[in-house]
Amino acid sequence: MTAASPQAALAQRFRAFLPDSSILVTETERRPYECDGLSVYRRLPLLVVLPEDINQVQRVLRICAELAVPVVARGAGTGLSGGALPLTDGVLLSLAKFNRILDIDPLNRTARVQPGVRNLAISEAVAEHGLYYAPDPSSQIACSIGGNVAENAGGVHCLKYGLTVHNIVQLGIVTMDGEQFTVGGTGLDAPGYDLLALMTGSEGLLGVIVEVVVKLLPVPDTAQVLLAAFDDVVPAGDAVGRIIGAGIIPAGLEMMDNPAIRAAEAFAHAGYPEDAAAILLCELDGSRAEVETDVMRVRKLLAQCGAREVRIARDADERALFWKGRKAAFPAMGRISPDYYCMDGTIPRHRLPEVLSGIETLSRDYGLPVANVFHAGDGNLHPLILFDANRPGELQRTEEMGGKILELCVAVGGSITGEHGVGMEKINQMCSQFSAAELTQMHAVKAAFDPAGLLNPGKAVPTLHRCAEFGAMHVHDGQLPFPELERF
Amino acid sequence: MNADQHERLAEQLRDAFEHQQALRIRGGGSKAFCGRAVQGVALDVRGHCGIVEYQPTELVITARAGTPLLDVQAALAEAGQMLPFEPPQFSPDATLGGVIACGLSGPRRPFTGAARDVVLGVGMVNGRGEVLRFGGQVMKNVAGYDISRLMTGAQGTLGLLLDVSLKVLPTPVCERSLRADMDVADAIVAMNRLAGRPLPLSATAFDGEVLWLRLSGAEPAVAEAMEALCGEIFVEVEELTGQQFWRDLRERQHRFFSGDDELWRLSLPAASPALDLPGRTFYDWGGAQRWLKTNAEAGAVHVAINKVGGHATRFTSDGAVAQPLSPALAALHQRLKQAFDPVGILNPGRLYEGL
Ligand SMILES: Cc1cc2nc3c(=O)[nH]c(=O)nc-3n(C[C@H](O)[C@H](O)[C@H](O)COP(=O)(O)OP(=O)(O)OC[C@H]3O[C@@H](n4cnc5c(N)ncnc54)[C@H](O)[C@@H]3O)c2cc1C
């Protein structure tokens, strides 16, 4: 059989219910789908399909199940862990045409949307009702709500307003056998197991999300942002604990270290103090009187913790400017380095000093600079490793160092990923976070939805063999895991 | 009390797995009525107890499943913090594990989230007797499937909870209650309109005649909201009366819950109009959780609730009966149960027949 024939046979089957324009066959057409936001991994899919209704999704999946062809779902392709990386012998199922907001219910404060709707488009559409959709990943102008659900995306406001899992109420899903389910409810809960939570963050391995009902919140009366500069990162980290310890839950609490400050400033001209070792951005929202009181309390705490300067945004423009630097931190790295690699570990907040010094040591050992951006309120660290992929071996060293950073996060009681997902990228580090029995349990969950293992195979949960090869053994209760497997 | 008995519990589950011996997991026994009756050998988890870790500035507490809920709440109160989901106790014997396994939340739920929303991680034993950990003690964690939240509300049918890590919040400095007389149609609209405004609401309920609101937060925020609302139709409720009202509602001890008619819990879109069913209705969660005392046939209740896309739980003398699942969903539930508990030793039948 020639390589082209399975492709032609599949395309033929799909033509029975999809127009030609929704089946991408030529290499030129398929090329844009070879990677997601983590472009160091690329693979050309066998075929790309762009269904536009649920029935078409069901038929695509049924045919693929019948022919044992693997399927990878894709939203906007902004994922940063290779979750939407296609398979060369598989179908890439794009949800891009599912781009309609189906219903807005202002009294119940929910919106029913298709999975390909952009995150920001929801808040824009409901703004006239004084409502918004809270999770706001930095990629919100581009990323899809389906992708947000699949990754359990967060944003700068999730300390106070929660992650995707806290802000959706119902999902329509189609499993690999083409069966359609509704999980969750339009009330506040559903009978049976919490499949809504299980689906959220499942990285496209359990089912294709074909509809989402999101929860909407009232837009706060007012918001204010403080910017504090520190000569040392340790007191900046302490200040975070002090603010929270004082009973204040900021709407956003972000930290940047000196390399991140300098890069962001050069790019966005936000007025950041370029000689500071760290800055903290603290957003407070609520009623006018409450925000005024809290701003004063936070300013005092910051000063007590040794901030050398605390600025309060004078108006909405300056507030936007303070945030602009932070939100531009990733693209800013692109300006100062040919490539950068974004990590996504979480740690218990009080371990920040030792983790930062651990990262500094790794940075020196590997000779690769690192800038740190930190969702400080919820302990989610984004070290950005700067490298040049054109230098032989540098990408490999970067990945190795990134893996070490994640293992460090696990060692202090954290996690290898806070919001970007495991995908392809962190599959090996899963072996250091979980034991063989835990991974086996996850595979059993997968099998309950997709016994043949055709949906996004090879992502998110490593096989035990892979872990044995990788050699990062999670020592559990003093025992070496995977004793049943040969060592390589 | 502080005792780590996870090895003993795992051993007992391994034994039960080998002998295919059904187990009836129990904590304080305060929530036995929240599911169906289980036939099996009783397995008491109360010996596995104690707070394992709590650093207030991390906003996370980790405690063993057998820890009395009251102990957890006392430790939090000392640091000015609380469990955001305002769990019902039903008895001083209630354990943390039971609260999470039943996934119960109180009046604060629509505003600060449900039990499942604050679960960050669990240690558990599955039906093979394997000790497993999912999630962790950090706010954000997307490594692997969210099995910790799946355990919440699964009533022990997928695993025995060993310990749980929960996100906690500062206790509001100030809390005040308001009331207004209203008819049901107006009350449903009012609760939902108010929830769409940026007010520091922490509970809204309607008892059939009176709409009750609770405001929680910083002093100035509550004061501002009081001023706005009292200018409308609300009047302030005396502090102790307010506290008692919310406590009685949370604990299902309000006089509404007495009487011979059967009790139902309805979960539905908050703004749904009053359902056309005989009996009395009490509205909590802004109308998203309704208590119904009725002599209607079960079939009639299900028809009414299905029309608005909700679900109903019926409290009978044999325990709580949840709304039947669609055949496809029921089959998926069966496969998940198999994945965690292949021989069916964990609280079999507690959630549904065969689960
Ligand atoms: C500049 C930049 C900033 C970012 N900032 C943040 C941030 O602040 N917070 C954050 O959480 N993330 C952030 N991200 C990561 C990314 O935007 C999120 O993970 C987002 O949720 C991905 O959505 P997507 O539509 O692009 O999904 P894709 O990349 O297309 O897919 C992601 C995963 O979801 C699966 N998937 C997609 N759609 C479906 C569906 N309908 N059904 C089933 N599975 C599906 C895919 O198979 C894949 O595994 C950022 C990315 C970039 C490039």
PDB file of C-alpha atoms in Angstrom, chain A residues 21 45 68 86 106 147 159 166 200-201 207 224 227 274 285 324 344 351 368 377 410 412 430-431 447 456 468:
ATOM      1  CA  SER A  21     -13.331  22.863   1.559  1.00  0.00           C
ATOM      2  CA  PRO A  45      -1.088  15.399  10.071  1.00  0.00           C
ATOM      3  CA  ALA A  68      -8.490   2.710  13.986  1.00  0.00           C
ATOM      4  CA  PRO A  86      -0.819  16.107  15.201  1.00  0.00           C
ATOM      5  CA  PRO A 106     -28.294  37.405  31.522  1.00  0.00           C
ATOM      6  CA  GLY A 147      -8.964  24.688  24.337  1.00  0.00           C
ATOM      7  CA  LEU A 159      -6.489  33.609  42.559  1.00  0.00           C
ATOM      8  CA  HIS A 166     -14.672  27.003  38.393  1.00  0.00           C
ATOM      9  CA  THR A 200     -11.665  19.900  32.378  1.00  0.00           C
ATOM     10  CA  GLY A 201      -7.935  19.680  31.835  1.00  0.00           C
ATOM     11  CA  GLY A 207     -13.670  13.354  24.428  1.00  0.00           C
ATOM     12  CA  GLN A 224      -6.900  49.632  41.254  1.00  0.00           C
ATOM     13  CA  LEU A 227       3.310  48.465  41.498  1.00  0.00           C
ATOM     14  CA  GLU A 274      14.717  48.616  35.319  1.00  0.00           C
ATOM     15  CA  ASP A 285     -11.153  45.168  42.896  1.00  0.00           C
ATOM     16  CA  LYS A 324       0.792  46.011  29.552  1.00  0.00           C
ATOM     17  CA  ASP A 344       4.945  26.316  33.887  1.00  0.00           C
ATOM     18  CA  ARG A 351       9.293  27.799  48.815  1.00  0.00           C
ATOM     19  CA  LEU A 368      21.363  29.674  29.617  1.00  0.00           C
ATOM     20  CA  GLY A 377      -0.747  34.730  44.294  1.00  0.00           C
ATOM     21  CA  VAL A 410       7.891  18.583  42.283  1.00  0.00           C
ATOM     22  CA  VAL A 412       9.315  21.148  46.935  1.00  0.00           C
ATOM     23  CA  MET A 430       4.908  13.027  34.663  1.00  0.00           C
ATOM     24  CA  CYS A 431       7.036  10.040  35.633  1.00  0.00           C
ATOM     25  CA  ALA A 447      -9.923   3.467  28.794  1.00  0.00           C
ATOM     26  CA  ASN A 456      -4.789  12.234  21.273  1.00  0.00           C
ATOM     27  CA  ALA A 468      11.300   3.305  32.544  1.00  0.00           C
TER      28      ALA A 468
END
